[in-house]
Amino acid sequence: MSDTVYVLNGPNLNLLGTREPEKYGRATLADVEKLVRDKAASFGWTVEFRQSNHEGELVDWIQEAAAKKAVGVVLNPAAYTTTSIALLDAILAIKLPVVEIHITNIHARESFRHDSYVSKAARAVICGESGLVSTRTSAHSGSGNG
Ligand code: CA2
């Protein structure tokens, strides 16, 4: 196993901190990246921190994490949460622990956000608390083995 954790962010999360702060907070994705890197460093881990607006690219990175024998994957699939069988299949195809995170509590929002394909294969799911808390917690949860 390497000492690298993959932190993958799905579509539109590049806009964090610039739009809809009442929903997604004021922290930018760069702020989140710094927080995650600092936390990971305290475990002796390095981080591959990435964002994509493209489903297939997220699939490629999940496969890459497995090929590189990463510690695990922390994934905010964003809008692909409820649509992507491709992401579900990618997670099912690997042995790494995958932690699904959401900035917002998807269960307290519109019903179309409730049913996550990713949750069917995730080791853990963390949502709400404006992201910074959940991202910090999930970086820690990524230490689960298996
Ligand atoms: O709460 C989350 O983390 C979500 O994954 C965010 C997704 C949404 O589709 C999911 O249902 C829940 C949306 C990400 C959009 O990110 C933005 C950030 C700032 C401004 C606008 C969009």
mmCIF file of C-alpha atoms and ligand atoms in Angstrom:
data_model
loop_
_atom_site.group_PDB
_atom_site.id
_atom_site.type_symbol
_atom_site.label_atom_id
_atom_site.label_comp_id
_atom_site.label_asym_id
_atom_site.label_seq_id
_atom_site.Cartn_x
_atom_site.Cartn_y
_atom_site.Cartn_z
ATOM 1 C CA MET A 1 0.000 0.000 0.000
ATOM 2 C CA SER A 2 1.248 3.508 -0.793
ATOM 3 C CA ASP A 3 0.806 6.457 1.559
ATOM 4 C CA THR A 4 -1.423 8.348 -0.850
ATOM 5 C CA VAL A 5 -5.097 9.127 -0.390
ATOM 6 C CA TYR A 6 -7.127 10.270 -3.380
ATOM 7 C CA VAL A 7 -9.595 13.080 -2.693
ATOM 8 C CA LEU A 8 -11.883 13.450 -5.694
ATOM 9 C CA ASN A 9 -14.395 16.227 -6.219
ATOM 10 C CA GLY A 10 -17.152 16.077 -8.803
ATOM 11 C CA PRO A 11 -18.889 18.580 -11.052
ATOM 12 C CA ASN A 12 -19.193 22.236 -10.106
ATOM 13 C CA LEU A 13 -17.222 21.888 -6.891
ATOM 14 C CA ASN A 14 -14.598 24.132 -8.495
ATOM 15 C CA LEU A 15 -17.135 26.901 -7.749
ATOM 16 C CA LEU A 16 -16.952 26.424 -3.984
ATOM 17 C CA GLY A 17 -16.722 29.690 -2.106
ATOM 18 C CA THR A 18 -17.714 31.758 -5.119
ATOM 19 C CA ARG A 19 -21.464 30.997 -5.443
ATOM 20 C CA GLU A 20 -24.328 29.969 -3.134
ATOM 21 C CA PRO A 21 -22.303 30.423 0.087
ATOM 22 C CA GLU A 22 -25.468 29.973 2.149
ATOM 23 C CA LYS A 23 -25.631 26.414 0.874
ATOM 24 C CA TYR A 24 -22.024 25.407 0.274
ATOM 25 C CA GLY A 25 -20.109 27.717 2.591
ATOM 26 C CA ARG A 26 -17.403 30.309 1.996
ATOM 27 C CA ALA A 27 -14.410 27.994 1.822
ATOM 28 C CA THR A 28 -12.950 27.592 -1.635
ATOM 29 C CA LEU A 29 -11.833 24.263 -3.025
ATOM 30 C CA ALA A 30 -8.261 25.468 -2.445
ATOM 31 C CA ASP A 31 -9.131 26.018 1.244
ATOM 32 C CA VAL A 32 -10.523 22.492 1.443
ATOM 33 C CA GLU A 33 -7.427 21.127 -0.271
ATOM 34 C CA LYS A 34 -5.155 22.795 2.281
ATOM 35 C CA LEU A 35 -7.198 21.451 5.159
ATOM 36 C CA VAL A 36 -7.140 17.937 3.736
ATOM 37 C CA ARG A 37 -3.387 18.075 3.009
ATOM 38 C CA ASP A 38 -2.618 19.274 6.544
ATOM 39 C CA LYS A 39 -4.771 16.561 8.087
ATOM 40 C CA ALA A 40 -3.349 13.861 5.838
ATOM 41 C CA ALA A 41 0.199 14.994 6.646
ATOM 42 C CA SER A 42 -0.528 14.382 10.321
ATOM 43 C CA PHE A 43 -1.049 10.703 9.366
ATOM 44 C CA GLY A 44 2.056 10.698 7.177
ATOM 45 C CA TRP A 45 -0.039 10.582 4.022
ATOM 46 C CA THR A 46 0.226 12.495 0.803
ATOM 47 C CA VAL A 47 -2.859 13.562 -1.117
ATOM 48 C CA GLU A 48 -3.918 13.456 -4.743
ATOM 49 C CA PHE A 49 -6.529 16.221 -4.637
ATOM 50 C CA ARG A 50 -8.510 16.589 -7.852
ATOM 51 C CA GLN A 51 -11.737 17.998 -9.252
ATOM 52 C CA SER A 52 -13.469 17.200 -12.505
ATOM 53 C CA ASN A 53 -16.686 18.147 -14.240
ATOM 54 C CA HIS A 54 -16.484 14.921 -16.274
ATOM 55 C CA GLU A 55 -17.835 11.564 -15.117
ATOM 56 C CA GLY A 56 -15.335 9.457 -17.075
ATOM 57 C CA GLU A 57 -12.387 11.344 -15.633
ATOM 58 C CA LEU A 58 -13.613 10.541 -12.117
ATOM 59 C CA VAL A 59 -13.892 6.867 -13.154
ATOM 60 C CA ASP A 60 -10.312 6.983 -14.499
ATOM 61 C CA TRP A 61 -9.043 8.436 -11.220
ATOM 62 C CA ILE A 62 -10.795 5.779 -9.115
ATOM 63 C CA GLN A 63 -9.121 3.114 -11.250
ATOM 64 C CA GLU A 64 -5.808 4.967 -10.945
ATOM 65 C CA ALA A 65 -6.118 5.034 -7.144
ATOM 66 C CA ALA A 66 -6.501 1.251 -7.168
ATOM 67 C CA ALA A 67 -3.631 0.726 -9.615
ATOM 68 C CA LYS A 68 -1.363 2.884 -7.438
ATOM 69 C CA LYS A 69 -2.531 0.988 -4.314
ATOM 70 C CA ALA A 70 -3.706 4.149 -2.599
ATOM 71 C CA VAL A 71 -4.766 4.170 1.040
ATOM 72 C CA GLY A 72 -8.295 4.931 -0.101
ATOM 73 C CA VAL A 73 -10.515 7.359 -1.911
ATOM 74 C CA VAL A 74 -12.561 10.235 -0.498
ATOM 75 C CA LEU A 75 -15.192 11.160 -3.061
ATOM 76 C CA ASN A 76 -17.730 13.919 -3.350
ATOM 77 C CA PRO A 77 -19.537 12.787 -6.513
ATOM 78 C CA ALA A 78 -21.710 15.938 -6.500
ATOM 79 C CA ALA A 79 -24.519 15.630 -9.057
ATOM 80 C CA TYR A 80 -23.196 12.244 -10.258
ATOM 81 C CA THR A 81 -24.181 10.851 -6.851
ATOM 82 C CA THR A 82 -27.700 10.058 -7.984
ATOM 83 C CA THR A 83 -27.046 9.235 -11.643
ATOM 84 C CA SER A 84 -23.770 7.438 -12.057
ATOM 85 C CA ILE A 85 -23.774 3.674 -12.369
ATOM 86 C CA ALA A 86 -20.311 4.166 -13.893
ATOM 87 C CA LEU A 87 -18.978 5.512 -10.599
ATOM 88 C CA LEU A 88 -20.727 2.730 -8.675
ATOM 89 C CA ASP A 89 -19.182 0.091 -10.953
ATOM 90 C CA ALA A 90 -15.737 1.685 -10.629
ATOM 91 C CA ILE A 91 -15.971 1.527 -6.832
ATOM 92 C CA LEU A 92 -17.271 -2.054 -6.894
ATOM 93 C CA ALA A 93 -14.360 -3.050 -9.123
ATOM 94 C CA ILE A 94 -11.682 -1.984 -6.630
ATOM 95 C CA LYS A 95 -10.777 -3.138 -3.156
ATOM 96 C CA LEU A 96 -9.918 0.269 -1.717
ATOM 97 C CA PRO A 97 -12.137 1.862 0.925
ATOM 98 C CA VAL A 98 -14.141 4.681 -0.595
ATOM 99 C CA VAL A 99 -15.693 7.327 1.653
ATOM 100 C CA GLU A 100 -18.521 9.338 0.093
ATOM 101 C CA ILE A 101 -18.872 12.871 1.369
ATOM 102 C CA HIS A 102 -21.270 15.731 0.796
ATOM 103 C CA ILE A 103 -21.018 19.289 1.979
ATOM 104 C CA THR A 104 -24.750 19.451 2.567
ATOM 105 C CA ASN A 105 -27.113 16.947 4.153
ATOM 106 C CA ILE A 106 -28.511 15.483 0.936
ATOM 107 C CA HIS A 107 -31.357 13.824 2.887
ATOM 108 C CA ALA A 108 -32.640 17.180 4.090
ATOM 109 C CA ARG A 109 -32.743 18.553 0.544
ATOM 110 C CA GLU A 110 -34.862 17.815 -2.539
ATOM 111 C CA SER A 111 -35.900 14.173 -2.874
ATOM 112 C CA PHE A 112 -33.975 13.799 -6.145
ATOM 113 C CA ARG A 113 -30.762 14.167 -4.133
ATOM 114 C CA HIS A 114 -31.537 11.343 -1.703
ATOM 115 C CA ASP A 115 -30.744 8.116 -3.541
ATOM 116 C CA SER A 116 -27.030 7.694 -4.020
ATOM 117 C CA TYR A 117 -25.610 5.001 -6.291
ATOM 118 C CA VAL A 118 -22.213 5.654 -4.722
ATOM 119 C CA SER A 119 -23.547 4.835 -1.245
ATOM 120 C CA LYS A 120 -24.254 1.271 -2.380
ATOM 121 C CA ALA A 121 -20.512 0.636 -2.523
ATOM 122 C CA ALA A 122 -19.025 3.241 -0.173
ATOM 123 C CA ARG A 123 -17.363 2.171 3.068
ATOM 124 C CA ALA A 124 -18.884 5.186 4.774
ATOM 125 C CA VAL A 125 -21.042 8.164 3.913
ATOM 126 C CA ILE A 126 -20.691 11.555 5.570
ATOM 127 C CA CYS A 127 -22.927 14.468 4.698
ATOM 128 C CA GLY A 128 -23.706 17.894 6.093
ATOM 129 C CA GLU A 129 -21.834 20.189 8.441
ATOM 130 C CA SER A 130 -20.855 22.492 5.582
ATOM 131 C CA GLY A 131 -18.134 20.368 4.188
ATOM 132 C CA LEU A 132 -15.114 21.500 6.113
ATOM 133 C CA VAL A 133 -16.026 19.442 9.124
ATOM 134 C CA SER A 134 -17.149 16.508 6.987
ATOM 135 C CA THR A 135 -14.087 16.684 4.769
ATOM 136 C CA ARG A 136 -11.803 16.702 7.784
ATOM 137 C CA THR A 137 -13.690 13.782 9.290
ATOM 138 C CA SER A 138 -13.674 11.803 6.066
ATOM 139 C CA ALA A 139 -9.946 12.287 5.557
ATOM 140 C CA HIS A 140 -9.645 10.601 8.914
ATOM 141 C CA SER A 141 -12.180 7.882 8.073
ATOM 142 C CA GLY A 142 -10.170 7.050 4.982
ATOM 143 C CA SER A 143 -7.711 5.349 7.299
ATOM 144 C CA GLY A 144 -10.042 2.360 7.583
ATOM 145 C CA ASN A 145 -8.445 -0.724 6.071
ATOM 146 C CA GLY A 146 -9.822 -3.307 3.770
HETATM 147 O O1 CA2 B 1 -23.624 18.612 -0.776
HETATM 148 C C1 CA2 B 1 -22.841 18.200 -1.623
HETATM 149 O O2 CA2 B 1 -21.639 18.097 -1.428
HETATM 150 C C2 CA2 B 1 -23.360 17.848 -3.013
HETATM 151 O O3 CA2 B 1 -22.601 16.725 -3.479
HETATM 152 C C3 CA2 B 1 -23.122 19.052 -3.876
HETATM 153 C C4 CA2 B 1 -23.650 18.876 -5.283
HETATM 154 C C5 CA2 B 1 -25.117 18.441 -5.279
HETATM 155 O O4 CA2 B 1 -25.531 18.147 -6.609
HETATM 156 C C6 CA2 B 1 -25.304 17.200 -4.413
HETATM 157 O O5 CA2 B 1 -26.692 16.888 -4.386
HETATM 158 C C7 CA2 B 1 -24.828 17.461 -3.002
HETATM 159 C C8 CA2 B 1 -23.549 20.199 -6.060
HETATM 160 C C9 CA2 B 1 -22.152 20.718 -6.149
HETATM 161 C C10 CA2 B 1 -22.214 22.099 -6.720
HETATM 162 O O6 CA2 B 1 -21.191 22.847 -6.115
HETATM 163 C C11 CA2 B 1 -21.338 24.195 -6.108
HETATM 164 C C12 CA2 B 1 -20.492 24.895 -5.268
HETATM 165 C C13 CA2 B 1 -20.589 26.251 -5.190
HETATM 166 C C14 CA2 B 1 -21.517 26.932 -5.945
HETATM 167 C C15 CA2 B 1 -22.354 26.241 -6.783
HETATM 168 C C16 CA2 B 1 -22.255 24.865 -6.875
#
